Amino acid sequence: LQFPTVLLYVVDTPRTRNPTTFMSNMLYACSMLYKTKLPLVIAFNKTDVAPANFVFEWMRDYDKFQDDMDAMNDQTYMASLNRSMGLVLDEFYRNLRAVGVSAATGEGIDELFEAIDAAAAEYDENYLPELKARKAAADARESKRQEENIAKLMRDTDLEATKERAVDDARKARA
């Protein structure tokens, strides 16, 4: 708990041109966010190969995402699911830190570090108090469990001592 913990999810931007691949990545990022309960930054990498503008547009404008889905002329179940999920993830996008970067050229690296710093500050402000509370609750449960085990051991030890006294008394009575 001493150091801020931030998730960094790196997405291959050229492969995300397909709305289905984009949606798969966003669902995975969303599931990591909710499973870990930690701040998340998404880095759309390889912007030197394919600019990430279309991704940010899809995240800001649900209708643009729908138009691009329609342009694929895909009537499968997966396409229908992607359309529905696009609407559901709208709230997720609003609270998301996402940046475009190029590991090859270094473009966007400053923005990436700014996003990570902002997420670290969010960790300290919002996540750390909750983590401390959960840790305190877990410590209290463990302490209670240990006390119960010690009490049980004491009862068991006392029973053993009582048995030994009874056996000694019985031996003395026979002698």
JSON list of C-alpha atoms in Angstrom, two decimals:
[
{"chain": "A", "resi": 1, "resn": "LEU", "atom": "CA", "xyz": [0.00, 0.00, 0.00]},
{"chain": "A", "resi": 2, "resn": "GLN", "atom": "CA", "xyz": [3.02, 2.30, 0.08]},
{"chain": "A", "resi": 3, "resn": "PHE", "atom": "CA", "xyz": [3.27, 2.86, -3.67]},
{"chain": "A", "resi": 4, "resn": "PRO", "atom": "CA", "xyz": [0.43, 3.76, -6.04]},
{"chain": "A", "resi": 5, "resn": "THR", "atom": "CA", "xyz": [-0.64, 0.91, -8.28]},
{"chain": "A", "resi": 6, "resn": "VAL", "atom": "CA", "xyz": [-1.97, 1.68, -11.74]},
{"chain": "A", "resi": 7, "resn": "LEU", "atom": "CA", "xyz": [-2.99, -0.69, -14.53]},
{"chain": "A", "resi": 8, "resn": "LEU", "atom": "CA", "xyz": [-1.60, 0.09, -17.97]},
{"chain": "A", "resi": 9, "resn": "TYR", "atom": "CA", "xyz": [-3.39, -1.70, -20.79]},
{"chain": "A", "resi": 10, "resn": "VAL", "atom": "CA", "xyz": [-1.53, -1.46, -24.09]},
{"chain": "A", "resi": 11, "resn": "VAL", "atom": "CA", "xyz": [-3.58, -1.90, -27.26]},
{"chain": "A", "resi": 12, "resn": "ASP", "atom": "CA", "xyz": [-2.20, -2.54, -30.75]},
{"chain": "A", "resi": 13, "resn": "THR", "atom": "CA", "xyz": [-3.84, 0.35, -32.61]},
{"chain": "A", "resi": 14, "resn": "PRO", "atom": "CA", "xyz": [-3.51, -0.99, -36.20]},
{"chain": "A", "resi": 15, "resn": "ARG", "atom": "CA", "xyz": [-5.29, -4.21, -35.19]},
{"chain": "A", "resi": 16, "resn": "THR", "atom": "CA", "xyz": [-8.03, -2.24, -33.48]},
{"chain": "A", "resi": 17, "resn": "ARG", "atom": "CA", "xyz": [-9.28, -0.72, -36.74]},
{"chain": "A", "resi": 18, "resn": "ASN", "atom": "CA", "xyz": [-11.87, -3.48, -36.80]},
{"chain": "A", "resi": 19, "resn": "PRO", "atom": "CA", "xyz": [-14.75, -2.45, -34.50]},
{"chain": "A", "resi": 20, "resn": "THR", "atom": "CA", "xyz": [-15.08, -6.03, -33.21]},
{"chain": "A", "resi": 21, "resn": "THR", "atom": "CA", "xyz": [-11.42, -6.08, -32.14]},
{"chain": "A", "resi": 22, "resn": "PHE", "atom": "CA", "xyz": [-11.81, -2.63, -30.62]},
{"chain": "A", "resi": 23, "resn": "MET", "atom": "CA", "xyz": [-14.85, -3.76, -28.64]},
{"chain": "A", "resi": 24, "resn": "SER", "atom": "CA", "xyz": [-13.05, -6.91, -27.44]},
{"chain": "A", "resi": 25, "resn": "ASN", "atom": "CA", "xyz": [-10.18, -4.78, -26.15]},
{"chain": "A", "resi": 26, "resn": "MET", "atom": "CA", "xyz": [-12.52, -2.36, -24.41]},
{"chain": "A", "resi": 27, "resn": "LEU", "atom": "CA", "xyz": [-14.46, -5.18, -22.73]},
{"chain": "A", "resi": 28, "resn": "TYR", "atom": "CA", "xyz": [-11.22, -6.73, -21.53]},
{"chain": "A", "resi": 29, "resn": "ALA", "atom": "CA", "xyz": [-10.01, -3.37, -20.19]},
{"chain": "A", "resi": 30, "resn": "CYS", "atom": "CA", "xyz": [-13.35, -2.81, -18.47]},
{"chain": "A", "resi": 31, "resn": "SER", "atom": "CA", "xyz": [-13.24, -6.26, -16.84]},
{"chain": "A", "resi": 32, "resn": "MET", "atom": "CA", "xyz": [-9.69, -5.62, -15.57]},
{"chain": "A", "resi": 33, "resn": "LEU", "atom": "CA", "xyz": [-10.77, -2.30, -14.12]},
{"chain": "A", "resi": 34, "resn": "TYR", "atom": "CA", "xyz": [-13.68, -3.79, -12.21]},
{"chain": "A", "resi": 35, "resn": "LYS", "atom": "CA", "xyz": [-11.86, -6.95, -11.15]},
{"chain": "A", "resi": 36, "resn": "THR", "atom": "CA", "xyz": [-8.80, -5.20, -9.74]},
{"chain": "A", "resi": 37, "resn": "LYS", "atom": "CA", "xyz": [-10.53, -2.04, -8.56]},
{"chain": "A", "resi": 38, "resn": "LEU", "atom": "CA", "xyz": [-7.46, -0.01, -9.53]},
{"chain": "A", "resi": 39, "resn": "PRO", "atom": "CA", "xyz": [-7.02, 3.05, -11.78]},
{"chain": "A", "resi": 40, "resn": "LEU", "atom": "CA", "xyz": [-6.59, 2.18, -15.45]},
{"chain": "A", "resi": 41, "resn": "VAL", "atom": "CA", "xyz": [-4.75, 3.87, -18.31]},
{"chain": "A", "resi": 42, "resn": "ILE", "atom": "CA", "xyz": [-5.14, 2.60, -21.86]},
{"chain": "A", "resi": 43, "resn": "ALA", "atom": "CA", "xyz": [-2.25, 3.22, -24.24]},
{"chain": "A", "resi": 44, "resn": "PHE", "atom": "CA", "xyz": [-3.07, 2.84, -27.94]},
{"chain": "A", "resi": 45, "resn": "ASN", "atom": "CA", "xyz": [0.38, 1.92, -29.25]},
{"chain": "A", "resi": 46, "resn": "LYS", "atom": "CA", "xyz": [1.87, 2.05, -32.76]},
{"chain": "A", "resi": 47, "resn": "THR", "atom": "CA", "xyz": [0.38, 5.43, -33.60]},
{"chain": "A", "resi": 48, "resn": "ASP", "atom": "CA", "xyz": [3.27, 5.86, -36.03]},
{"chain": "A", "resi": 49, "resn": "VAL", "atom": "CA", "xyz": [1.70, 3.03, -38.09]},
{"chain": "A", "resi": 50, "resn": "ALA", "atom": "CA", "xyz": [-1.97, 3.91, -37.58]},
{"chain": "A", "resi": 51, "resn": "PRO", "atom": "CA", "xyz": [-3.09, 7.11, -35.85]},
{"chain": "A", "resi": 52, "resn": "ALA", "atom": "CA", "xyz": [-5.46, 6.48, -32.93]},
{"chain": "A", "resi": 53, "resn": "ASN", "atom": "CA", "xyz": [-7.86, 9.30, -33.87]},
{"chain": "A", "resi": 54, "resn": "PHE", "atom": "CA", "xyz": [-10.56, 6.85, -34.95]},
{"chain": "A", "resi": 55, "resn": "VAL", "atom": "CA", "xyz": [-10.41, 5.09, -31.58]},
{"chain": "A", "resi": 56, "resn": "PHE", "atom": "CA", "xyz": [-10.90, 8.29, -29.63]},
{"chain": "A", "resi": 57, "resn": "GLU", "atom": "CA", "xyz": [-13.72, 9.25, -31.99]},
{"chain": "A", "resi": 58, "resn": "TRP", "atom": "CA", "xyz": [-15.45, 5.91, -31.38]},
{"chain": "A", "resi": 59, "resn": "MET", "atom": "CA", "xyz": [-15.06, 6.44, -27.63]},
{"chain": "A", "resi": 60, "resn": "ARG", "atom": "CA", "xyz": [-16.53, 9.98, -27.78]},
{"chain": "A", "resi": 61, "resn": "ASP", "atom": "CA", "xyz": [-19.23, 9.42, -30.39]},
{"chain": "A", "resi": 62, "resn": "TYR", "atom": "CA", "xyz": [-21.42, 6.33, -30.16]},
{"chain": "A", "resi": 63, "resn": "ASP", "atom": "CA", "xyz": [-23.07, 7.21, -33.48]},
{"chain": "A", "resi": 64, "resn": "LYS", "atom": "CA", "xyz": [-19.72, 7.22, -35.27]},
{"chain": "A", "resi": 65, "resn": "PHE", "atom": "CA", "xyz": [-19.00, 3.75, -33.90]},
{"chain": "A", "resi": 66, "resn": "GLN", "atom": "CA", "xyz": [-22.43, 2.60, -35.10]},
{"chain": "A", "resi": 67, "resn": "ASP", "atom": "CA", "xyz": [-21.84, 4.13, -38.56]},
{"chain": "A", "resi": 68, "resn": "ASP", "atom": "CA", "xyz": [-18.53, 2.29, -38.87]},
{"chain": "A", "resi": 69, "resn": "MET", "atom": "CA", "xyz": [-20.21, -0.94, -37.75]},
{"chain": "A", "resi": 70, "resn": "ASP", "atom": "CA", "xyz": [-22.93, -0.40, -40.38]},
{"chain": "A", "resi": 71, "resn": "ALA", "atom": "CA", "xyz": [-20.28, 0.22, -43.05]},
{"chain": "A", "resi": 72, "resn": "MET", "atom": "CA", "xyz": [-18.97, -3.28, -42.41]},
{"chain": "A", "resi": 73, "resn": "ASN", "atom": "CA", "xyz": [-22.38, -4.57, -43.50]},
{"chain": "A", "resi": 74, "resn": "ASP", "atom": "CA", "xyz": [-22.09, -7.33, -40.91]},
{"chain": "A", "resi": 75, "resn": "GLN", "atom": "CA", "xyz": [-25.38, -8.81, -39.72]},
{"chain": "A", "resi": 76, "resn": "THR", "atom": "CA", "xyz": [-23.95, -11.49, -37.44]},
{"chain": "A", "resi": 77, "resn": "TYR", "atom": "CA", "xyz": [-24.71, -12.00, -33.79]},
{"chain": "A", "resi": 78, "resn": "MET", "atom": "CA", "xyz": [-21.26, -10.61, -32.93]},
{"chain": "A", "resi": 79, "resn": "ALA", "atom": "CA", "xyz": [-21.97, -7.38, -34.81]},
{"chain": "A", "resi": 80, "resn": "SER", "atom": "CA", "xyz": [-25.26, -6.99, -32.97]},
{"chain": "A", "resi": 81, "resn": "LEU", "atom": "CA", "xyz": [-23.51, -7.62, -29.65]},
{"chain": "A", "resi": 82, "resn": "ASN", "atom": "CA", "xyz": [-20.85, -5.02, -30.49]},
{"chain": "A", "resi": 83, "resn": "ARG", "atom": "CA", "xyz": [-23.52, -2.43, -31.21]},
{"chain": "A", "resi": 84, "resn": "SER", "atom": "CA", "xyz": [-25.17, -3.10, -27.87]},
{"chain": "A", "resi": 85, "resn": "MET", "atom": "CA", "xyz": [-21.89, -3.12, -25.97]},
{"chain": "A", "resi": 86, "resn": "GLY", "atom": "CA", "xyz": [-20.88, 0.18, -27.58]},
{"chain": "A", "resi": 87, "resn": "LEU", "atom": "CA", "xyz": [-23.84, 1.81, -25.89]},
{"chain": "A", "resi": 88, "resn": "VAL", "atom": "CA", "xyz": [-23.21, 0.08, -22.55]},
{"chain": "A", "resi": 89, "resn": "LEU", "atom": "CA", "xyz": [-19.54, 1.11, -22.46]},
{"chain": "A", "resi": 90, "resn": "ASP", "atom": "CA", "xyz": [-20.32, 4.78, -23.06]},
{"chain": "A", "resi": 91, "resn": "GLU", "atom": "CA", "xyz": [-20.08, 5.52, -19.32]},
{"chain": "A", "resi": 92, "resn": "PHE", "atom": "CA", "xyz": [-16.84, 3.54, -19.10]},
{"chain": "A", "resi": 93, "resn": "TYR", "atom": "CA", "xyz": [-15.29, 5.72, -21.82]},
{"chain": "A", "resi": 94, "resn": "ARG", "atom": "CA", "xyz": [-16.19, 8.96, -20.04]},
{"chain": "A", "resi": 95, "resn": "ASN", "atom": "CA", "xyz": [-14.12, 8.07, -16.98]},
{"chain": "A", "resi": 96, "resn": "LEU", "atom": "CA", "xyz": [-11.24, 6.47, -18.86]},
{"chain": "A", "resi": 97, "resn": "ARG", "atom": "CA", "xyz": [-7.71, 7.74, -19.36]},
{"chain": "A", "resi": 98, "resn": "ALA", "atom": "CA", "xyz": [-6.60, 6.82, -22.87]},
{"chain": "A", "resi": 99, "resn": "VAL", "atom": "CA", "xyz": [-3.64, 8.06, -24.85]},
{"chain": "A", "resi": 100, "resn": "GLY", "atom": "CA", "xyz": [-2.07, 7.36, -28.21]},
{"chain": "A", "resi": 101, "resn": "VAL", "atom": "CA", "xyz": [1.63, 6.48, -28.16]},
{"chain": "A", "resi": 102, "resn": "SER", "atom": "CA", "xyz": [4.36, 5.22, -30.41]},
{"chain": "A", "resi": 103, "resn": "ALA", "atom": "CA", "xyz": [7.02, 3.13, -28.74]},
{"chain": "A", "resi": 104, "resn": "ALA", "atom": "CA", "xyz": [9.07, 3.41, -31.94]},
{"chain": "A", "resi": 105, "resn": "THR", "atom": "CA", "xyz": [9.13, 7.23, -32.20]},
{"chain": "A", "resi": 106, "resn": "GLY", "atom": "CA", "xyz": [8.35, 8.26, -28.62]},
{"chain": "A", "resi": 107, "resn": "GLU", "atom": "CA", "xyz": [5.33, 10.26, -29.73]},
{"chain": "A", "resi": 108, "resn": "GLY", "atom": "CA", "xyz": [2.75, 10.52, -26.94]},
{"chain": "A", "resi": 109, "resn": "ILE", "atom": "CA", "xyz": [5.08, 9.29, -24.19]},
{"chain": "A", "resi": 110, "resn": "ASP", "atom": "CA", "xyz": [4.78, 12.55, -22.24]},
{"chain": "A", "resi": 111, "resn": "GLU", "atom": "CA", "xyz": [0.98, 12.27, -22.36]},
{"chain": "A", "resi": 112, "resn": "LEU", "atom": "CA", "xyz": [1.24, 8.65, -21.23]},
{"chain": "A", "resi": 113, "resn": "PHE", "atom": "CA", "xyz": [3.30, 9.62, -18.18]},
{"chain": "A", "resi": 114, "resn": "GLU", "atom": "CA", "xyz": [0.88, 12.45, -17.40]},
{"chain": "A", "resi": 115, "resn": "ALA", "atom": "CA", "xyz": [-2.01, 9.96, -17.54]},
{"chain": "A", "resi": 116, "resn": "ILE", "atom": "CA", "xyz": [-0.12, 7.55, -15.28]},
{"chain": "A", "resi": 117, "resn": "ASP", "atom": "CA", "xyz": [0.64, 10.37, -12.82]},
{"chain": "A", "resi": 118, "resn": "ALA", "atom": "CA", "xyz": [-3.04, 11.39, -12.79]},
{"chain": "A", "resi": 119, "resn": "ALA", "atom": "CA", "xyz": [-4.05, 7.75, -12.21]},
{"chain": "A", "resi": 120, "resn": "ALA", "atom": "CA", "xyz": [-1.50, 7.49, -9.37]},
{"chain": "A", "resi": 121, "resn": "ALA", "atom": "CA", "xyz": [-3.01, 10.60, -7.76]},
{"chain": "A", "resi": 122, "resn": "GLU", "atom": "CA", "xyz": [-6.47, 9.03, -8.17]},
{"chain": "A", "resi": 123, "resn": "TYR", "atom": "CA", "xyz": [-5.14, 5.89, -6.48]},
{"chain": "A", "resi": 124, "resn": "ASP", "atom": "CA", "xyz": [-3.93, 7.90, -3.49]},
{"chain": "A", "resi": 125, "resn": "GLU", "atom": "CA", "xyz": [-7.15, 9.91, -3.26]},
{"chain": "A", "resi": 126, "resn": "ASN", "atom": "CA", "xyz": [-9.85, 7.32, -4.03]},
{"chain": "A", "resi": 127, "resn": "TYR", "atom": "CA", "xyz": [-8.50, 3.78, -4.03]},
{"chain": "A", "resi": 128, "resn": "LEU", "atom": "CA", "xyz": [-6.01, 3.81, -1.14]},
{"chain": "A", "resi": 129, "resn": "PRO", "atom": "CA", "xyz": [-8.59, 4.63, 1.59]},
{"chain": "A", "resi": 130, "resn": "GLU", "atom": "CA", "xyz": [-10.78, 1.75, 0.38]},
{"chain": "A", "resi": 131, "resn": "LEU", "atom": "CA", "xyz": [-7.81, -0.63, 0.25]},
{"chain": "A", "resi": 132, "resn": "LYS", "atom": "CA", "xyz": [-6.78, 0.37, 3.76]},
{"chain": "A", "resi": 133, "resn": "ALA", "atom": "CA", "xyz": [-10.32, -0.26, 5.01]},
{"chain": "A", "resi": 134, "resn": "ARG", "atom": "CA", "xyz": [-10.39, -3.69, 3.34]},
{"chain": "A", "resi": 135, "resn": "LYS", "atom": "CA", "xyz": [-6.97, -4.53, 4.80]},
{"chain": "A", "resi": 136, "resn": "ALA", "atom": "CA", "xyz": [-8.08, -3.43, 8.28]},
{"chain": "A", "resi": 137, "resn": "ALA", "atom": "CA", "xyz": [-11.19, -5.62, 7.99]},
{"chain": "A", "resi": 138, "resn": "ALA", "atom": "CA", "xyz": [-9.09, -8.60, 6.84]},
{"chain": "A", "resi": 139, "resn": "ASP", "atom": "CA", "xyz": [-6.63, -8.02, 9.69]},
{"chain": "A", "resi": 140, "resn": "ALA", "atom": "CA", "xyz": [-9.51, -7.88, 12.18]},
{"chain": "A", "resi": 141, "resn": "ARG", "atom": "CA", "xyz": [-10.93, -11.16, 10.84]},
{"chain": "A", "resi": 142, "resn": "GLU", "atom": "CA", "xyz": [-7.49, -12.80, 11.08]},
{"chain": "A", "resi": 143, "resn": "SER", "atom": "CA", "xyz": [-6.98, -11.50, 14.62]},
{"chain": "A", "resi": 144, "resn": "LYS", "atom": "CA", "xyz": [-10.38, -12.85, 15.66]},
{"chain": "A", "resi": 145, "resn": "ARG", "atom": "CA", "xyz": [-9.58, -16.23, 14.08]},
{"chain": "A", "resi": 146, "resn": "GLN", "atom": "CA", "xyz": [-6.26, -16.37, 15.95]},
{"chain": "A", "resi": 147, "resn": "GLU", "atom": "CA", "xyz": [-7.94, -15.49, 19.26]},
{"chain": "A", "resi": 148, "resn": "GLU", "atom": "CA", "xyz": [-10.53, -18.23, 18.72]},
{"chain": "A", "resi": 149, "resn": "ASN", "atom": "CA", "xyz": [-7.78, -20.75, 17.97]},
{"chain": "A", "resi": 150, "resn": "ILE", "atom": "CA", "xyz": [-5.84, -19.75, 21.09]},
{"chain": "A", "resi": 151, "resn": "ALA", "atom": "CA", "xyz": [-9.00, -20.03, 23.22]},
{"chain": "A", "resi": 152, "resn": "LYS", "atom": "CA", "xyz": [-9.65, -23.48, 21.76]},
{"chain": "A", "resi": 153, "resn": "LEU", "atom": "CA", "xyz": [-6.07, -24.51, 22.46]},
{"chain": "A", "resi": 154, "resn": "MET", "atom": "CA", "xyz": [-6.39, -23.28, 26.03]},
{"chain": "A", "resi": 155, "resn": "ARG", "atom": "CA", "xyz": [-9.62, -25.26, 26.52]},
{"chain": "A", "resi": 156, "resn": "ASP", "atom": "CA", "xyz": [-8.00, -28.35, 25.00]},
{"chain": "A", "resi": 157, "resn": "THR", "atom": "CA", "xyz": [-4.90, -27.91, 27.19]},
{"chain": "A", "resi": 158, "resn": "ASP", "atom": "CA", "xyz": [-7.09, -27.45, 30.27]},
{"chain": "A", "resi": 159, "resn": "LEU", "atom": "CA", "xyz": [-8.98, -30.66, 29.38]},
{"chain": "A", "resi": 160, "resn": "GLU", "atom": "CA", "xyz": [-5.68, -32.53, 29.10]},
{"chain": "A", "resi": 161, "resn": "ALA", "atom": "CA", "xyz": [-4.60, -31.25, 32.52]},
{"chain": "A", "resi": 162, "resn": "THR", "atom": "CA", "xyz": [-7.97, -32.27, 34.00]},
{"chain": "A", "resi": 163, "resn": "LYS", "atom": "CA", "xyz": [-7.63, -35.76, 32.47]},
{"chain": "A", "resi": 164, "resn": "GLU", "atom": "CA", "xyz": [-4.09, -36.13, 33.83]},
{"chain": "A", "resi": 165, "resn": "ARG", "atom": "CA", "xyz": [-5.25, -35.14, 37.34]},
{"chain": "A", "resi": 166, "resn": "ALA", "atom": "CA", "xyz": [-8.12, -37.64, 37.15]},
{"chain": "A", "resi": 167, "resn": "VAL", "atom": "CA", "xyz": [-5.75, -40.42, 36.05]},
{"chain": "A", "resi": 168, "resn": "ASP", "atom": "CA", "xyz": [-3.28, -39.53, 38.85]},
{"chain": "A", "resi": 169, "resn": "ASP", "atom": "CA", "xyz": [-6.11, -39.45, 41.40]},
{"chain": "A", "resi": 170, "resn": "ALA", "atom": "CA", "xyz": [-7.32, -42.86, 40.22]},
{"chain": "A", "resi": 171, "resn": "ARG", "atom": "CA", "xyz": [-3.80, -44.33, 40.52]},
{"chain": "A", "resi": 172, "resn": "LYS", "atom": "CA", "xyz": [-3.42, -42.92, 44.01]},
{"chain": "A", "resi": 173, "resn": "ALA", "atom": "CA", "xyz": [-6.78, -44.34, 45.03]},
{"chain": "A", "resi": 174, "resn": "ARG", "atom": "CA", "xyz": [-5.74, -47.85, 43.89]},
{"chain": "A", "resi": 175, "resn": "ALA", "atom": "CA", "xyz": [-2.39, -47.71, 45.63]}
]
